[in-house]
mmCIF file with all atom_site columns, C-alpha atoms in Angstrom:
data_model
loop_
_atom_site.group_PDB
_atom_site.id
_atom_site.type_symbol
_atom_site.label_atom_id
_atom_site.label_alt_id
_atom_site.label_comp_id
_atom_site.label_asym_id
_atom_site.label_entity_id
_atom_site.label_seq_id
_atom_site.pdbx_PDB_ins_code
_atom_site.Cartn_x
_atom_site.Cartn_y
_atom_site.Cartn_z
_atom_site.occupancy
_atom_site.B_iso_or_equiv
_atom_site.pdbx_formal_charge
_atom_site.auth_seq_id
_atom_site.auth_comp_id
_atom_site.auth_asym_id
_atom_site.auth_atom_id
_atom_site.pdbx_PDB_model_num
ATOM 1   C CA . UNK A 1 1   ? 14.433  -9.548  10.489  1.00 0.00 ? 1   UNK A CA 1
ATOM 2   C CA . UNK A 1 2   ? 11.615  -6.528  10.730  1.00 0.00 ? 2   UNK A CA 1
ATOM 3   C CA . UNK A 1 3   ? 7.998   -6.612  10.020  1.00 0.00 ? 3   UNK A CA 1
ATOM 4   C CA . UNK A 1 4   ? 4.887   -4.794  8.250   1.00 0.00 ? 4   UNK A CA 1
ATOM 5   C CA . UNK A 1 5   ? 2.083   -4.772  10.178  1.00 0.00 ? 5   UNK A CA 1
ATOM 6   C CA . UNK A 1 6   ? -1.437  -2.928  8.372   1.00 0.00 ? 6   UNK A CA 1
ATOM 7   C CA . UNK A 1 7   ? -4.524  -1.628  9.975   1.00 0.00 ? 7   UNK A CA 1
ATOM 8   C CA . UNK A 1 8   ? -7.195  0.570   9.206   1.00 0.00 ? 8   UNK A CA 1
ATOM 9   C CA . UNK A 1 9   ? -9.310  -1.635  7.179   1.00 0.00 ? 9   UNK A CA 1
ATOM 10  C CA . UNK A 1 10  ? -13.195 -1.883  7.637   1.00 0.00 ? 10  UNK A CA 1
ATOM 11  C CA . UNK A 1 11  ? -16.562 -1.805  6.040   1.00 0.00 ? 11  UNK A CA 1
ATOM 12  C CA . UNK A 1 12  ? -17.607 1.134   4.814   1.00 0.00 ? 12  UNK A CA 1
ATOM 13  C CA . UNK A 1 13  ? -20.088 2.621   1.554   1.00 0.00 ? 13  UNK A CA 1
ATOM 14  C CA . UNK A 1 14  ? -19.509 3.532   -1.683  1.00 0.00 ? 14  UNK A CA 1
ATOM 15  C CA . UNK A 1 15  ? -18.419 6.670   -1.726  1.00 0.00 ? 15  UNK A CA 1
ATOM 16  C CA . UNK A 1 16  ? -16.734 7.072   1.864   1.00 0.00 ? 16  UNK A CA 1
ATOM 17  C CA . UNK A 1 17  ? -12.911 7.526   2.949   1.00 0.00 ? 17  UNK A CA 1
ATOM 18  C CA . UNK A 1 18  ? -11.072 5.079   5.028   1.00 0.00 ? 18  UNK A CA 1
ATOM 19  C CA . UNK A 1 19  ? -7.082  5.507   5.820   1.00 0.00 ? 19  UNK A CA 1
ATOM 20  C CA . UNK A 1 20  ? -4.776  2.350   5.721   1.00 0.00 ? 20  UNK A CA 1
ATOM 21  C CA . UNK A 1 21  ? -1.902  2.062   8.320   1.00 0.00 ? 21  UNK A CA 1
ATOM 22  C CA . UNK A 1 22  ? 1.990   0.062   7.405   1.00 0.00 ? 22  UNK A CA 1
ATOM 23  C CA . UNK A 1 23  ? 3.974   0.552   10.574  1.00 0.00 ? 23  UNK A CA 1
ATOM 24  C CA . UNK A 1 24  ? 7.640   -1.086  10.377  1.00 0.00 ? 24  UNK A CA 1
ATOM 25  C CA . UNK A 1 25  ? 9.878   -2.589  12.681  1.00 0.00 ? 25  UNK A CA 1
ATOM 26  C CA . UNK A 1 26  ? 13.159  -4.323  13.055  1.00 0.00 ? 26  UNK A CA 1
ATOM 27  C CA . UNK A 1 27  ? 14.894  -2.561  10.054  1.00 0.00 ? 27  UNK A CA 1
ATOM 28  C CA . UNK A 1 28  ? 15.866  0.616   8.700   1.00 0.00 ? 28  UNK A CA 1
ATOM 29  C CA . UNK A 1 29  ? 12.311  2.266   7.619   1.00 0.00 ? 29  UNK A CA 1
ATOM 30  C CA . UNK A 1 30  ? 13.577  5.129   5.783   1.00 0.00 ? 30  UNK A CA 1
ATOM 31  C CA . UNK A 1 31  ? 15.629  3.060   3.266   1.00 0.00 ? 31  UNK A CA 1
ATOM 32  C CA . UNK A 1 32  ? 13.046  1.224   1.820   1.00 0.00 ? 32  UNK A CA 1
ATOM 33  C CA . UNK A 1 33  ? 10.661  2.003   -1.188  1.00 0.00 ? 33  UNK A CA 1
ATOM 34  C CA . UNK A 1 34  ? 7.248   1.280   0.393   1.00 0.00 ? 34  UNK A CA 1
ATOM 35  C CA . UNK A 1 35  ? 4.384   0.004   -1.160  1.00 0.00 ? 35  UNK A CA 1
ATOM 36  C CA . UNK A 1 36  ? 0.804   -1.069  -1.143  1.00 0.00 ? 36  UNK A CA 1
ATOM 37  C CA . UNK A 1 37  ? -0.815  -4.203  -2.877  1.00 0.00 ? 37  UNK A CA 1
ATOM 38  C CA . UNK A 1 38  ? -4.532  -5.332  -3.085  1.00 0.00 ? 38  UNK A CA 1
ATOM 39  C CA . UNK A 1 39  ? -5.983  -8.887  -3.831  1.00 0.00 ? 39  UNK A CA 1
ATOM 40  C CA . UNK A 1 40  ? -9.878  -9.229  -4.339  1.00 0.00 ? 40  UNK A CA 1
ATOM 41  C CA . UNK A 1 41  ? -11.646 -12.693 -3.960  1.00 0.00 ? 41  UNK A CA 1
ATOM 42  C CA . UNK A 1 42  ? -10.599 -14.574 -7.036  1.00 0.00 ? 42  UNK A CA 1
ATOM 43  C CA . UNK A 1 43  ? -8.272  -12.158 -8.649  1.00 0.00 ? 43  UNK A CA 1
ATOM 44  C CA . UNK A 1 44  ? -4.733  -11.727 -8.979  1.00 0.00 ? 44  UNK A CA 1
ATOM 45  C CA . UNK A 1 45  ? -2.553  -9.411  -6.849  1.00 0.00 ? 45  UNK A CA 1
ATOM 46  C CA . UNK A 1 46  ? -2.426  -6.003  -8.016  1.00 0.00 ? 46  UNK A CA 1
ATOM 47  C CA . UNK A 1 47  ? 0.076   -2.716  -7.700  1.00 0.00 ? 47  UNK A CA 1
ATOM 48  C CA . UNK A 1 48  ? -1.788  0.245   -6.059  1.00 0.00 ? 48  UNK A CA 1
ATOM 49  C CA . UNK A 1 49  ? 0.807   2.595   -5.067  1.00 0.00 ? 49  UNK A CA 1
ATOM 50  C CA . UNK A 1 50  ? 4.461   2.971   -3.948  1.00 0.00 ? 50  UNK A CA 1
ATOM 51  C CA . UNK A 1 51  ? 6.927   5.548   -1.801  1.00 0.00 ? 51  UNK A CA 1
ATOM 52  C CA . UNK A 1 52  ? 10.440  5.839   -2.142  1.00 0.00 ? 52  UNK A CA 1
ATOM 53  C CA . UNK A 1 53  ? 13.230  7.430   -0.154  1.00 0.00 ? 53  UNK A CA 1
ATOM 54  C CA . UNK A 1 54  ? 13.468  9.948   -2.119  1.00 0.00 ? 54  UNK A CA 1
ATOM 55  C CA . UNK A 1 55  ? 9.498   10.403  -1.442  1.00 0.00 ? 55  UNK A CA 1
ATOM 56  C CA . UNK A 1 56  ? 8.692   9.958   -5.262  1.00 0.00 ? 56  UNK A CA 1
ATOM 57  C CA . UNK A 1 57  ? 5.405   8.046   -5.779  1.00 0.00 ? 57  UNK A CA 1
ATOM 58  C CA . UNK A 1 58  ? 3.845   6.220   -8.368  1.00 0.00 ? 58  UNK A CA 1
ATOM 59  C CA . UNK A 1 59  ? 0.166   5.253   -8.420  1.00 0.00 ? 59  UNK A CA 1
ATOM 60  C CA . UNK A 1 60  ? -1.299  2.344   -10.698 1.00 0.00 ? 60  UNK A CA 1
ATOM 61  C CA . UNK A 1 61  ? -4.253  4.052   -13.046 1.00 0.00 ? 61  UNK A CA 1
ATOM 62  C CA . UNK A 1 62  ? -7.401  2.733   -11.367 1.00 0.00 ? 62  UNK A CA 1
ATOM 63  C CA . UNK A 1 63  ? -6.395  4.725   -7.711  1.00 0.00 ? 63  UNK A CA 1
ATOM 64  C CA . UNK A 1 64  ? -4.837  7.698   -9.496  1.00 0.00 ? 64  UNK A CA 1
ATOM 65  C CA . UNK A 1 65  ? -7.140  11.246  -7.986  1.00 0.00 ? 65  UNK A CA 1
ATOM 66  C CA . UNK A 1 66  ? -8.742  9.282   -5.251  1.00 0.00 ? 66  UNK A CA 1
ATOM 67  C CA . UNK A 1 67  ? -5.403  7.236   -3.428  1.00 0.00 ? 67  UNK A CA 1
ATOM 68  C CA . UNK A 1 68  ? -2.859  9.039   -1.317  1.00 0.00 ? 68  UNK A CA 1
ATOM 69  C CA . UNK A 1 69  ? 0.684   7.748   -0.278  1.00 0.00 ? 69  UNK A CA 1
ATOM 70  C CA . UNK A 1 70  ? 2.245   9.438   2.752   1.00 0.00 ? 70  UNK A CA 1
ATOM 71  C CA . UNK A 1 71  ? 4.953   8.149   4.855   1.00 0.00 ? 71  UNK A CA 1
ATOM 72  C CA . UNK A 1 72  ? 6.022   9.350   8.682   1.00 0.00 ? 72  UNK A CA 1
ATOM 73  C CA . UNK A 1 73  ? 9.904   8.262   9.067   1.00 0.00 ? 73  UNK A CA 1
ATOM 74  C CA . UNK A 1 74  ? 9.802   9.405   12.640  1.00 0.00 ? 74  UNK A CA 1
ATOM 75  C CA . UNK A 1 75  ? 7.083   7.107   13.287  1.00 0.00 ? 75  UNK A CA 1
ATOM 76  C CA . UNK A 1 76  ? 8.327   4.229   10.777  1.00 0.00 ? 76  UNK A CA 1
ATOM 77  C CA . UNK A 1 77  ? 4.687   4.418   9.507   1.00 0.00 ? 77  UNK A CA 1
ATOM 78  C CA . UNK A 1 78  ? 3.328   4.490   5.663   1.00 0.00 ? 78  UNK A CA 1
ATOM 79  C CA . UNK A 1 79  ? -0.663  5.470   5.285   1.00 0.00 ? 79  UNK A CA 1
ATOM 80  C CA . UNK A 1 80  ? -3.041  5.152   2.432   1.00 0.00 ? 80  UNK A CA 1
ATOM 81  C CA . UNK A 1 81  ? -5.739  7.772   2.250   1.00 0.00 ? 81  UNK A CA 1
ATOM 82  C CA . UNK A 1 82  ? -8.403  6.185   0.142   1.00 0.00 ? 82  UNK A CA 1
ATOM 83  C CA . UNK A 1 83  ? -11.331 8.620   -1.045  1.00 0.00 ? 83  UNK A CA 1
ATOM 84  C CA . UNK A 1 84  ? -14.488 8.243   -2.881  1.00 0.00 ? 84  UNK A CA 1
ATOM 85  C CA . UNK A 1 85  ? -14.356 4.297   -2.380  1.00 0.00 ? 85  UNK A CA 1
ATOM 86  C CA . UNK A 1 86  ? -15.959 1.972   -4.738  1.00 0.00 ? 86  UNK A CA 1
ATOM 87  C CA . UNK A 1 87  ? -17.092 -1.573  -4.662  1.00 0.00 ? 87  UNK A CA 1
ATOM 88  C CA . UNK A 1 88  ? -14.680 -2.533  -6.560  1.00 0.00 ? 88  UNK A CA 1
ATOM 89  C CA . UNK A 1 89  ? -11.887 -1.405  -3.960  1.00 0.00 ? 89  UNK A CA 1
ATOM 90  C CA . UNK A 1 90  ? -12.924 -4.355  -1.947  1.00 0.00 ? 90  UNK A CA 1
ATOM 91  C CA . UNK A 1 91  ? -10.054 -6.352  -1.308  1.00 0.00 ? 91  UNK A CA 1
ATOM 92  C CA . UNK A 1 92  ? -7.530  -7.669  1.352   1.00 0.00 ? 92  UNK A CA 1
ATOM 93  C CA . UNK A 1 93  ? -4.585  -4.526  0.992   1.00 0.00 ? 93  UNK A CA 1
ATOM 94  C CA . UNK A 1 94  ? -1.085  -5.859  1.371   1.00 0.00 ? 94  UNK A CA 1
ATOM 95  C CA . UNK A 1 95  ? 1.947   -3.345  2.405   1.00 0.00 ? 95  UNK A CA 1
ATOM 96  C CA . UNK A 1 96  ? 5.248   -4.371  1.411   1.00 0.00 ? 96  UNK A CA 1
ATOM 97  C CA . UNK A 1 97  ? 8.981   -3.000  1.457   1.00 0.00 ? 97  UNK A CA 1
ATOM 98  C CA . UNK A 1 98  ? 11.820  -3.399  -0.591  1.00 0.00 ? 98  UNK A CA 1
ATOM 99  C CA . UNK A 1 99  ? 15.366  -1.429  -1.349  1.00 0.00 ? 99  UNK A CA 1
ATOM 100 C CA . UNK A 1 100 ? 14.599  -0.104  -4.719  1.00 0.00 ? 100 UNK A CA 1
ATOM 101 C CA . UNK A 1 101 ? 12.153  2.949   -6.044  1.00 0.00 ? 101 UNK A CA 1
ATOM 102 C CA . UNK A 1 102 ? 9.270   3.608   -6.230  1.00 0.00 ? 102 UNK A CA 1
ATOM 103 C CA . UNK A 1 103 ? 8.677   3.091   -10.335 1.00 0.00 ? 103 UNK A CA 1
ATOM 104 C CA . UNK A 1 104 ? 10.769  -0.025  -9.849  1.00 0.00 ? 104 UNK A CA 1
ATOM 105 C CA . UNK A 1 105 ? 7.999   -1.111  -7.170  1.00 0.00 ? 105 UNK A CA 1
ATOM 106 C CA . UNK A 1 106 ? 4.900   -0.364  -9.591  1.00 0.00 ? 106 UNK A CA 1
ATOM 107 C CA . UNK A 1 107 ? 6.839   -2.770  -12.228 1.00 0.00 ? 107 UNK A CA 1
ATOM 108 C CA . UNK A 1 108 ? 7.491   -6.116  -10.490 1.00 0.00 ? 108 UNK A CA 1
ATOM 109 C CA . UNK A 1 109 ? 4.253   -7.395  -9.832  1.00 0.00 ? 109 UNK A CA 1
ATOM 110 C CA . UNK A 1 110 ? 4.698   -7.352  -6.020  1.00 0.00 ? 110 UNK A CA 1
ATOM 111 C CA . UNK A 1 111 ? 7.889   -10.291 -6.359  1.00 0.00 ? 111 UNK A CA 1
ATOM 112 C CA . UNK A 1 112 ? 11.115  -9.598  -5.019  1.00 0.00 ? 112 UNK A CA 1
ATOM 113 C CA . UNK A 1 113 ? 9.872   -7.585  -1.909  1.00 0.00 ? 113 UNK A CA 1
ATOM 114 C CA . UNK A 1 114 ? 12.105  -8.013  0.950   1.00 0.00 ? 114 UNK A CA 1
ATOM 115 C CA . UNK A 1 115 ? 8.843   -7.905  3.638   1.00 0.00 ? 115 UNK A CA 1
ATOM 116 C CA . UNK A 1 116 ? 4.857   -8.398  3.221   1.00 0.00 ? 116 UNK A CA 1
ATOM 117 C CA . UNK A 1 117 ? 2.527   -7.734  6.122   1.00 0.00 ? 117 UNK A CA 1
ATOM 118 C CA . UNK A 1 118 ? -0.632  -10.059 6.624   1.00 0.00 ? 118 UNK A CA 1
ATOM 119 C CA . UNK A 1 119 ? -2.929  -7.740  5.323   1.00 0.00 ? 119 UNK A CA 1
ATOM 120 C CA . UNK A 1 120 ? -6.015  -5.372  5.984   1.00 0.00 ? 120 UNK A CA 1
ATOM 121 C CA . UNK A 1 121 ? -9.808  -5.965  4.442   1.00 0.00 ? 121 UNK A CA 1
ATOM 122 C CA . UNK A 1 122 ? -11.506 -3.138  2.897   1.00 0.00 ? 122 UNK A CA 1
ATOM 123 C CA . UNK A 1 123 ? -15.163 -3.974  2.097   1.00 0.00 ? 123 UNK A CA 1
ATOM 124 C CA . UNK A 1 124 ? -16.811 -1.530  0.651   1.00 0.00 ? 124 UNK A CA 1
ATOM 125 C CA . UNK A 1 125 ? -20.746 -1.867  -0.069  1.00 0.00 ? 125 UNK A CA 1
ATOM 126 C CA . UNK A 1 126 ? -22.945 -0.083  -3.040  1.00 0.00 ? 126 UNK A CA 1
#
């Protein structure tokens, strides 16, 4: 059926830049809007940012100037540069995938994805 598996995640400073890994298997990679979710102890799940196909991106306010989106097709991979980290990054980061774009993504709250991975942690200290 395919799956999502992240990496990357650590603990690191405020201030400092770590890079997030999503590499797919089992299904067509390059079809799929990808995405990245983040849940912090005691909050609700939250939209960071999402790829398309088409390579269109949409980033959710509180990430916008410091997040990245890239995606590798040849190496079924999606990355998430993350710059100038702040505490309140801290959380366990989530990729997903689903057929639709990459606004679409941003708007359902992270239900209807077709895949989740088990997640990454990304502690960041002050």
């Amino acid at each position: 059926q395919g799956q999502l598996v992240e990496s990357g995640g650590g603990l690191v400073q405020a201030g400092d830049s770590l890079r997030l890994s999503c590499l797919a298997s089992g299904r067509t990679f390059s079809s799929y809007a990808m995405g990245w979710f983040r849940q912090a102890p005691g909050k609700e799940r939250e939209f960071v940012v999402s790829i398309d196909r088409r390579g269109d991106t949409f980033y959710a306010d509180s990430v916008k100037g410091r997040f990245t989106i890239a995606r590798d097709n040849a190496k079924n991979t999606v990355y998430l540069q993350m710059n100038n980290l702040k505490p309140e990054d801290t959380a366990v980061y989530y990729c997903a995938a689903d057929l639709t774009t990459a606004q679409m993504m941003s708007e359902m709250g992270g239900y209807g994805m077709d895949y989740w991975g088990k997640g990454t942690l990304v502690t960041v200290s002050s």
